[in-house]
Structure formats: C-alpha cells, structure tokens
Coordinates of C-alpha atoms in Angstrom, one line a residue:
X1 CA 35.5 115.2 134.5
X2 CA 38.4 116.7 132.6
X3 CA 41.7 115.3 134.0
X4 CA 43.6 118.1 132.3
X5 CA 42.0 120.5 134.9
X6 CA 44.3 119.0 137.5
X7 CA 46.9 121.5 136.4
X8 CA 45.8 124.9 137.9
X9 CA 47.3 127.9 139.6
X10 CA 46.6 128.5 143.3
X11 CA 44.7 131.7 143.7
X12 CA 45.4 132.0 147.4
X13 CA 49.1 131.4 147.9
X14 CA 49.2 133.2 151.2
X15 CA 47.1 130.4 152.7
X16 CA 49.5 127.6 151.6
X17 CA 50.4 125.1 154.3
X18 CA 54.1 124.7 155.0
X19 CA 55.0 121.2 156.2
X20 CA 54.9 121.1 160.0
X21 CA 58.5 119.8 160.2
X22 CA 59.6 122.9 158.3
X23 CA 57.6 125.3 160.4
X24 CA 58.9 123.8 163.7
X25 CA 62.4 124.8 162.6
X26 CA 61.1 128.4 162.1
X27 CA 59.0 128.6 165.2
X28 CA 58.6 126.4 168.3
X29 CA 55.3 127.7 169.6
X30 CA 53.6 125.0 171.6
X31 CA 51.1 124.4 174.7
X32 CA 47.8 122.6 176.4
X33 CA 45.6 119.2 177.4
X34 CA 44.2 116.1 175.6
X35 CA 40.7 114.9 174.5
X36 CA 39.6 111.3 174.1
X37 CA 39.3 110.5 170.5
X38 CA 37.9 107.8 168.3
X39 CA 40.0 104.8 167.4
X40 CA 41.5 105.6 164.0
X41 CA 43.0 103.5 161.2
X42 CA 46.8 103.3 161.3
X43 CA 48.8 102.3 158.2
X44 CA 50.4 98.9 158.5
X45 CA 53.9 100.2 158.8
X46 CA 52.9 102.4 161.7
X47 CA 52.6 99.7 164.4
X48 CA 55.1 101.0 166.9
X49 CA 56.6 104.4 167.8
X50 CA 56.9 106.1 164.4
X51 CA 59.9 108.1 163.2
X52 CA 61.2 108.5 159.7
X53 CA 64.8 107.3 159.4
X54 CA 67.3 109.5 157.7
X55 CA 67.3 108.9 154.0
X56 CA 64.3 106.7 154.2
X57 CA 61.7 107.4 151.5
X58 CA 58.2 107.3 153.1
X59 CA 54.9 108.9 152.1
X60 CA 54.0 112.3 153.2
X61 CA 52.1 112.1 156.5
X62 CA 49.0 114.3 157.1
X63 CA 46.9 114.6 160.2
X64 CA 43.3 115.7 160.0
X65 CA 41.5 116.6 163.3
X66 CA 37.9 116.8 162.4
X67 CA 34.7 118.2 164.0
X68 CA 32.6 115.9 161.8
X69 CA 32.7 112.2 162.4
X70 CA 31.3 110.6 159.3
X71 CA 31.0 112.6 156.0
X72 CA 34.5 114.1 156.2
X73 CA 36.1 110.7 157.0
X74 CA 34.2 109.0 154.2
X75 CA 35.5 111.6 151.8
X76 CA 39.1 110.8 152.7
X77 CA 38.6 107.0 152.7
X78 CA 40.7 106.5 149.6
X79 CA 43.7 108.0 151.4
X80 CA 43.1 106.9 155.0
X81 CA 41.7 103.4 154.9
X82 CA 42.2 102.1 151.4
X83 CA 45.7 103.7 151.0
X84 CA 45.2 104.1 147.3
X85 CA 48.2 106.5 147.0
X86 CA 51.8 105.5 147.8
X87 CA 52.8 109.2 148.2
X88 CA 50.5 110.1 151.1
X89 CA 49.2 108.6 154.3
X90 CA 46.6 110.3 156.5
X91 CA 45.6 109.8 160.1
X92 CA 42.0 111.0 160.9
X93 CA 41.2 112.1 164.4
X94 CA 37.7 112.9 165.7
X95 CA 35.5 112.2 168.7
X96 CA 34.2 108.9 169.8
X97 CA 31.2 107.7 167.7
X98 CA 27.9 109.3 168.4
X99 CA 29.6 111.8 170.8
X100 CA 28.6 114.8 168.7
X101 CA 31.9 115.6 167.1
X102 CA 34.6 117.9 168.3
X103 CA 34.0 121.6 168.7
X104 CA 36.6 124.2 167.6
X105 CA 37.7 124.6 171.2
X106 CA 38.2 120.9 171.6
X107 CA 40.3 120.7 168.4
X108 CA 42.3 123.7 169.5
X109 CA 43.0 122.1 172.9
X110 CA 44.0 118.8 171.3
X111 CA 46.4 120.2 168.8
X112 CA 48.0 122.7 171.2
X113 CA 48.7 119.8 173.6
X114 CA 50.3 117.9 170.7
X115 CA 52.5 120.8 169.8
X116 CA 53.4 121.4 173.4
X117 CA 54.4 117.7 173.8
X118 CA 56.2 117.6 170.4
X119 CA 54.2 114.6 169.2
X120 CA 50.7 113.4 168.4
X121 CA 49.7 110.2 170.1
X122 CA 47.0 108.0 168.5
X123 CA 46.1 104.4 169.4
X124 CA 49.2 104.0 171.4
X125 CA 51.4 105.3 168.5
X126 CA 53.5 108.4 168.9
X127 CA 54.1 110.5 165.8
X128 CA 56.9 113.0 166.2
X129 CA 55.9 116.4 164.9
X130 CA 59.2 116.6 162.9
X131 CA 57.9 113.6 160.9
X132 CA 54.4 115.1 160.2
X133 CA 54.1 117.1 157.0
X134 CA 50.8 118.9 157.7
X135 CA 48.1 119.1 160.4
X136 CA 44.6 120.3 159.4
X137 CA 41.6 121.1 161.6
X138 CA 38.3 120.6 159.8
X139 CA 35.4 122.5 161.3
X140 CA 32.0 123.9 160.3
X141 CA 30.9 127.4 161.0
X142 CA 27.5 126.1 162.0
X143 CA 26.8 127.5 165.5
X144 CA 30.5 127.9 166.3
X145 CA 31.0 131.4 164.7
X146 CA 31.7 133.1 168.1
X147 CA 34.2 130.3 169.0
X148 CA 36.0 130.7 165.8
X149 CA 36.1 134.5 166.0
X150 CA 37.9 134.1 169.4
X151 CA 40.3 131.3 168.3
X152 CA 41.5 132.4 164.9
X153 CA 43.4 135.5 165.9
X154 CA 45.4 133.4 168.4
X155 CA 46.3 130.7 165.9
X156 CA 47.3 132.7 162.8
X157 CA 51.0 131.9 163.1
X158 CA 50.6 128.4 164.3
X159 CA 52.0 125.3 162.5
X160 CA 48.6 123.9 161.8
X161 CA 45.8 125.0 159.5
X162 CA 42.1 125.5 160.1
X163 CA 39.9 124.4 157.2
X164 CA 36.5 126.0 157.8
X165 CA 33.3 125.4 155.9
X166 CA 30.1 127.5 156.0
X167 CA 27.7 126.3 157.0
X168 CA 29.4 122.9 157.0
X169 CA 31.3 120.3 155.0
X170 CA 28.3 119.7 152.7
X171 CA 29.1 122.9 150.8
X172 CA 32.4 121.2 149.7
X173 CA 30.4 118.2 148.5
X174 CA 28.0 120.6 146.6
X175 CA 31.0 122.2 144.8
X176 CA 32.1 118.7 143.7
X177 CA 29.2 118.8 141.2
X178 CA 27.6 122.2 141.2
X179 CA 28.6 125.9 141.0
X180 CA 25.5 128.1 141.4
X181 CA 24.9 128.4 145.2
X182 CA 23.2 131.8 144.8
X183 CA 20.3 130.1 142.9
X184 CA 20.5 126.5 143.9
X185 CA 20.7 127.2 147.7
X186 CA 18.5 130.2 148.1
X187 CA 16.0 128.1 150.2
X188 CA 18.9 127.1 152.6
X189 CA 20.1 130.7 152.9
X190 CA 16.7 131.8 154.2
X191 CA 16.7 129.4 157.1
X192 CA 18.0 130.0 160.6
X193 CA 21.7 129.1 161.1
X194 CA 20.7 126.1 163.3
X195 CA 18.8 124.5 160.4
X196 CA 21.1 125.2 157.5
X197 CA 23.4 122.2 157.8
X198 CA 20.7 119.5 157.6
X199 CA 18.9 121.5 155.0
X200 CA 22.0 121.7 152.8
X201 CA 22.5 117.9 153.0
X202 CA 18.8 117.5 151.9
X203 CA 19.3 120.0 149.1
X204 CA 22.4 118.1 147.9
X205 CA 20.2 115.0 147.7
X206 CA 17.6 116.8 145.6
X207 CA 20.2 118.3 143.2
X208 CA 22.0 115.0 142.7
X209 CA 19.8 111.9 142.4
X210 CA 20.5 109.5 145.2
X211 CA 22.4 112.1 147.1
X212 CA 26.1 112.9 147.2
X213 CA 28.3 110.1 148.3
X214 CA 31.5 111.6 149.8
X215 CA 33.6 108.7 148.6
X216 CA 32.5 109.4 145.0
X217 CA 32.9 113.2 145.5
X218 CA 36.6 112.6 146.2
X219 CA 36.9 111.7 142.5
X220 CA 35.7 115.2 141.6
X221 CA 38.4 117.1 143.6
X222 CA 39.6 119.3 140.7
X223 CA 36.1 120.4 140.0
X224 CA 35.4 121.1 143.6
X225 CA 38.6 123.2 143.9
X226 CA 37.7 125.4 140.9
X227 CA 34.1 125.9 142.1
X228 CA 35.2 126.6 145.6
X229 CA 37.7 129.2 144.5
X230 CA 35.0 130.8 142.3
X231 CA 32.8 131.3 145.3
X232 CA 35.3 131.9 148.1
X233 CA 34.8 135.0 150.3
X234 CA 35.6 135.5 154.0
X235 CA 34.6 138.0 156.6
X236 CA 36.8 140.3 158.7
X237 CA 37.7 137.4 161.0
X238 CA 39.0 135.2 158.2
X239 CA 35.9 133.0 158.4
X240 CA 34.3 131.9 155.1
X241 CA 31.0 133.6 154.3
X242 CA 27.9 131.6 153.8
X243 CA 28.3 128.9 151.1
X244 CA 32.1 129.2 151.1
X245 CA 34.7 126.8 152.3
X246 CA 38.5 126.5 152.7
X247 CA 38.5 122.9 151.7
X248 CA 40.2 123.9 148.4
X249 CA 43.3 124.7 150.4
X250 CA 43.5 121.2 151.7
X251 CA 42.6 119.6 148.4
X252 CA 45.2 121.6 146.5
X253 CA 47.9 120.4 148.9
X254 CA 46.7 116.8 148.5
X255 CA 46.8 116.9 144.7
X256 CA 50.2 118.6 144.9
X257 CA 51.5 115.6 146.9
X258 CA 49.8 112.7 145.1
X259 CA 50.0 114.3 141.6
X260 CA 50.1 111.7 138.8
X261 CA 48.9 109.0 141.2
X262 CA 45.6 110.8 141.4
X263 CA 45.3 111.2 137.6
X264 CA 46.0 107.5 137.2
X265 CA 43.5 106.6 139.9
X266 CA 40.8 108.7 138.2
X267 CA 41.6 107.1 134.8
X268 CA 41.3 103.6 136.4
X269 CA 38.0 104.5 138.0
X270 CA 36.7 105.8 134.7
X271 CA 37.8 102.7 132.8
X272 CA 36.2 100.4 135.4
X273 CA 32.9 102.4 135.1
X274 CA 33.0 102.1 131.4
X275 CA 33.6 98.4 131.4
X276 CA 30.9 97.9 134.0
X277 CA 28.5 99.9 131.7
X278 CA 29.4 97.8 128.7
X279 CA 28.9 94.6 130.6
X280 CA 25.6 95.8 131.8
X281 CA 24.4 96.5 128.3
X282 CA 25.3 93.1 127.0

C-alpha cells in the first residue's frame, strides 16, 4: 500500500462530521429511552466519571454505536482495545453477545436518550456529550431499508452521524482490497436481499485467500477510502445503493485525527512483516 495516498481531498465535504461538543453549542436537540448493551472496553484513564479538564490535552473521543457485534469491532481493534494511537480513543457500543445486534431503531433510541440526558453512560462511566468529539451509528441496509427510510429524514440535523453500508459492513472490507464490484460481485447482486450479506462474506473469502481479516483490513484504510468513494451512490432517501458504503466518511475523520501516527503505524507493520519474511527465509 502506498503511504503517500494518505493525503487526499474529501469528495463529500457536506457529509463531514462536526465534533459533538461544537454541534451542541449550535443546537441542543435531544430526547428518548435506553437499551441494554454489551460490556465494552474502557481506556485506563476512564475509570470514573469522565470530564476533560480545562487546558488538559486528551485524545479525541469517538463513540461508535454498531448494529454489528463482531466484524465492525474487530476492524476497530487497533483504536479501541489496543490503543495504538495516542490521539484517539474509541468506545464501541453494541448489543449483548449473540443477541442479534442492534437494529437502526434501537440505535436511534439509544443515542436520542443519550442526547436527551446530556451524557452517554457505559459500564458505569458517564461521558459528558461536551467531551465527546463524534458519535457514529454503524448500520447495514440488509433488511432495514424501510426503517432507515423512516429514520433518516428525522435525524438529518442531529449531532450524530449514520454510517450505512449496503448490503452490510463486508462491502467496506471488500473495498480494502478490491475495486470492481460490478464484475466481482455480480453473483451476490442476483440474490434476494436476505441472502446478500452472508454471500458477500463468502465472496470476500473467495477473492482473498483465507478471507478478509477486519484487523488486517484496518491497515488498508486509505485504499478502502478511495475505492469506496469511486463506487459511492445513494438513493433519494440518502441510503447507499447496493455495494456502496458511507464508511469512507468515518475513515476520513479517523485519519484526519490520527494523521502521522497512522503513517508511522503502517510503516512499523510493514517493517515487522518484512523482518518476519526475512527470518522465515533463513
């Protein structure tokens, strides 16, 4: 992967996410009830009620509320659990394990409750919204198209951002390595909507030997951004069309925050891989 490709121009500036704490100053729209969520990893310094002190230099803080329980979380492992980057911390919220994930309606309820309360509470820790830099809702189109059509018009001006993938998150993983969905994924396109997600995961495994590991795909973020932008289309409701995703919006903001740290992390990964290969050949 060419590290120089990390410098790019956003093609969809109207979709850029403004930090939550800035948006709250502009608008105080809030409302609604809570959903039981899976226990999440909390950074070491967030062991009590969390507030940034004036003048204190702390990492940017992102919240991701995700419909998917596993693949999305694994993709973000370097930020969430391993804390590889000093400039960004991420709290991942989803359903309890093996509970089927969160629907768009559930995520909407959860985030509206948080904005009504003025904080997000997770594992007994309260995060004041003024201290949160961005809130993202990851969801698949899958069989939630009607839900999304109803929800999106009501949340356009909200201080959180939907990140929608069609049919699901696997299309973002596909873009991490490939850029020809019209030919590569024709067999998936011909299936009923209910079968597309599992078929896409299978197809990704066929296209890349051994399948696509989300943790490894995170290393291909600049490539995925470019490929996603190349193929991005949305319908009249603002929902990505088949084999399109809004994950590039999230990824662009992440790279903007972690910047040089990401470049250095990639270079370190590449060096380690090279040394391992040399050792294996001796």
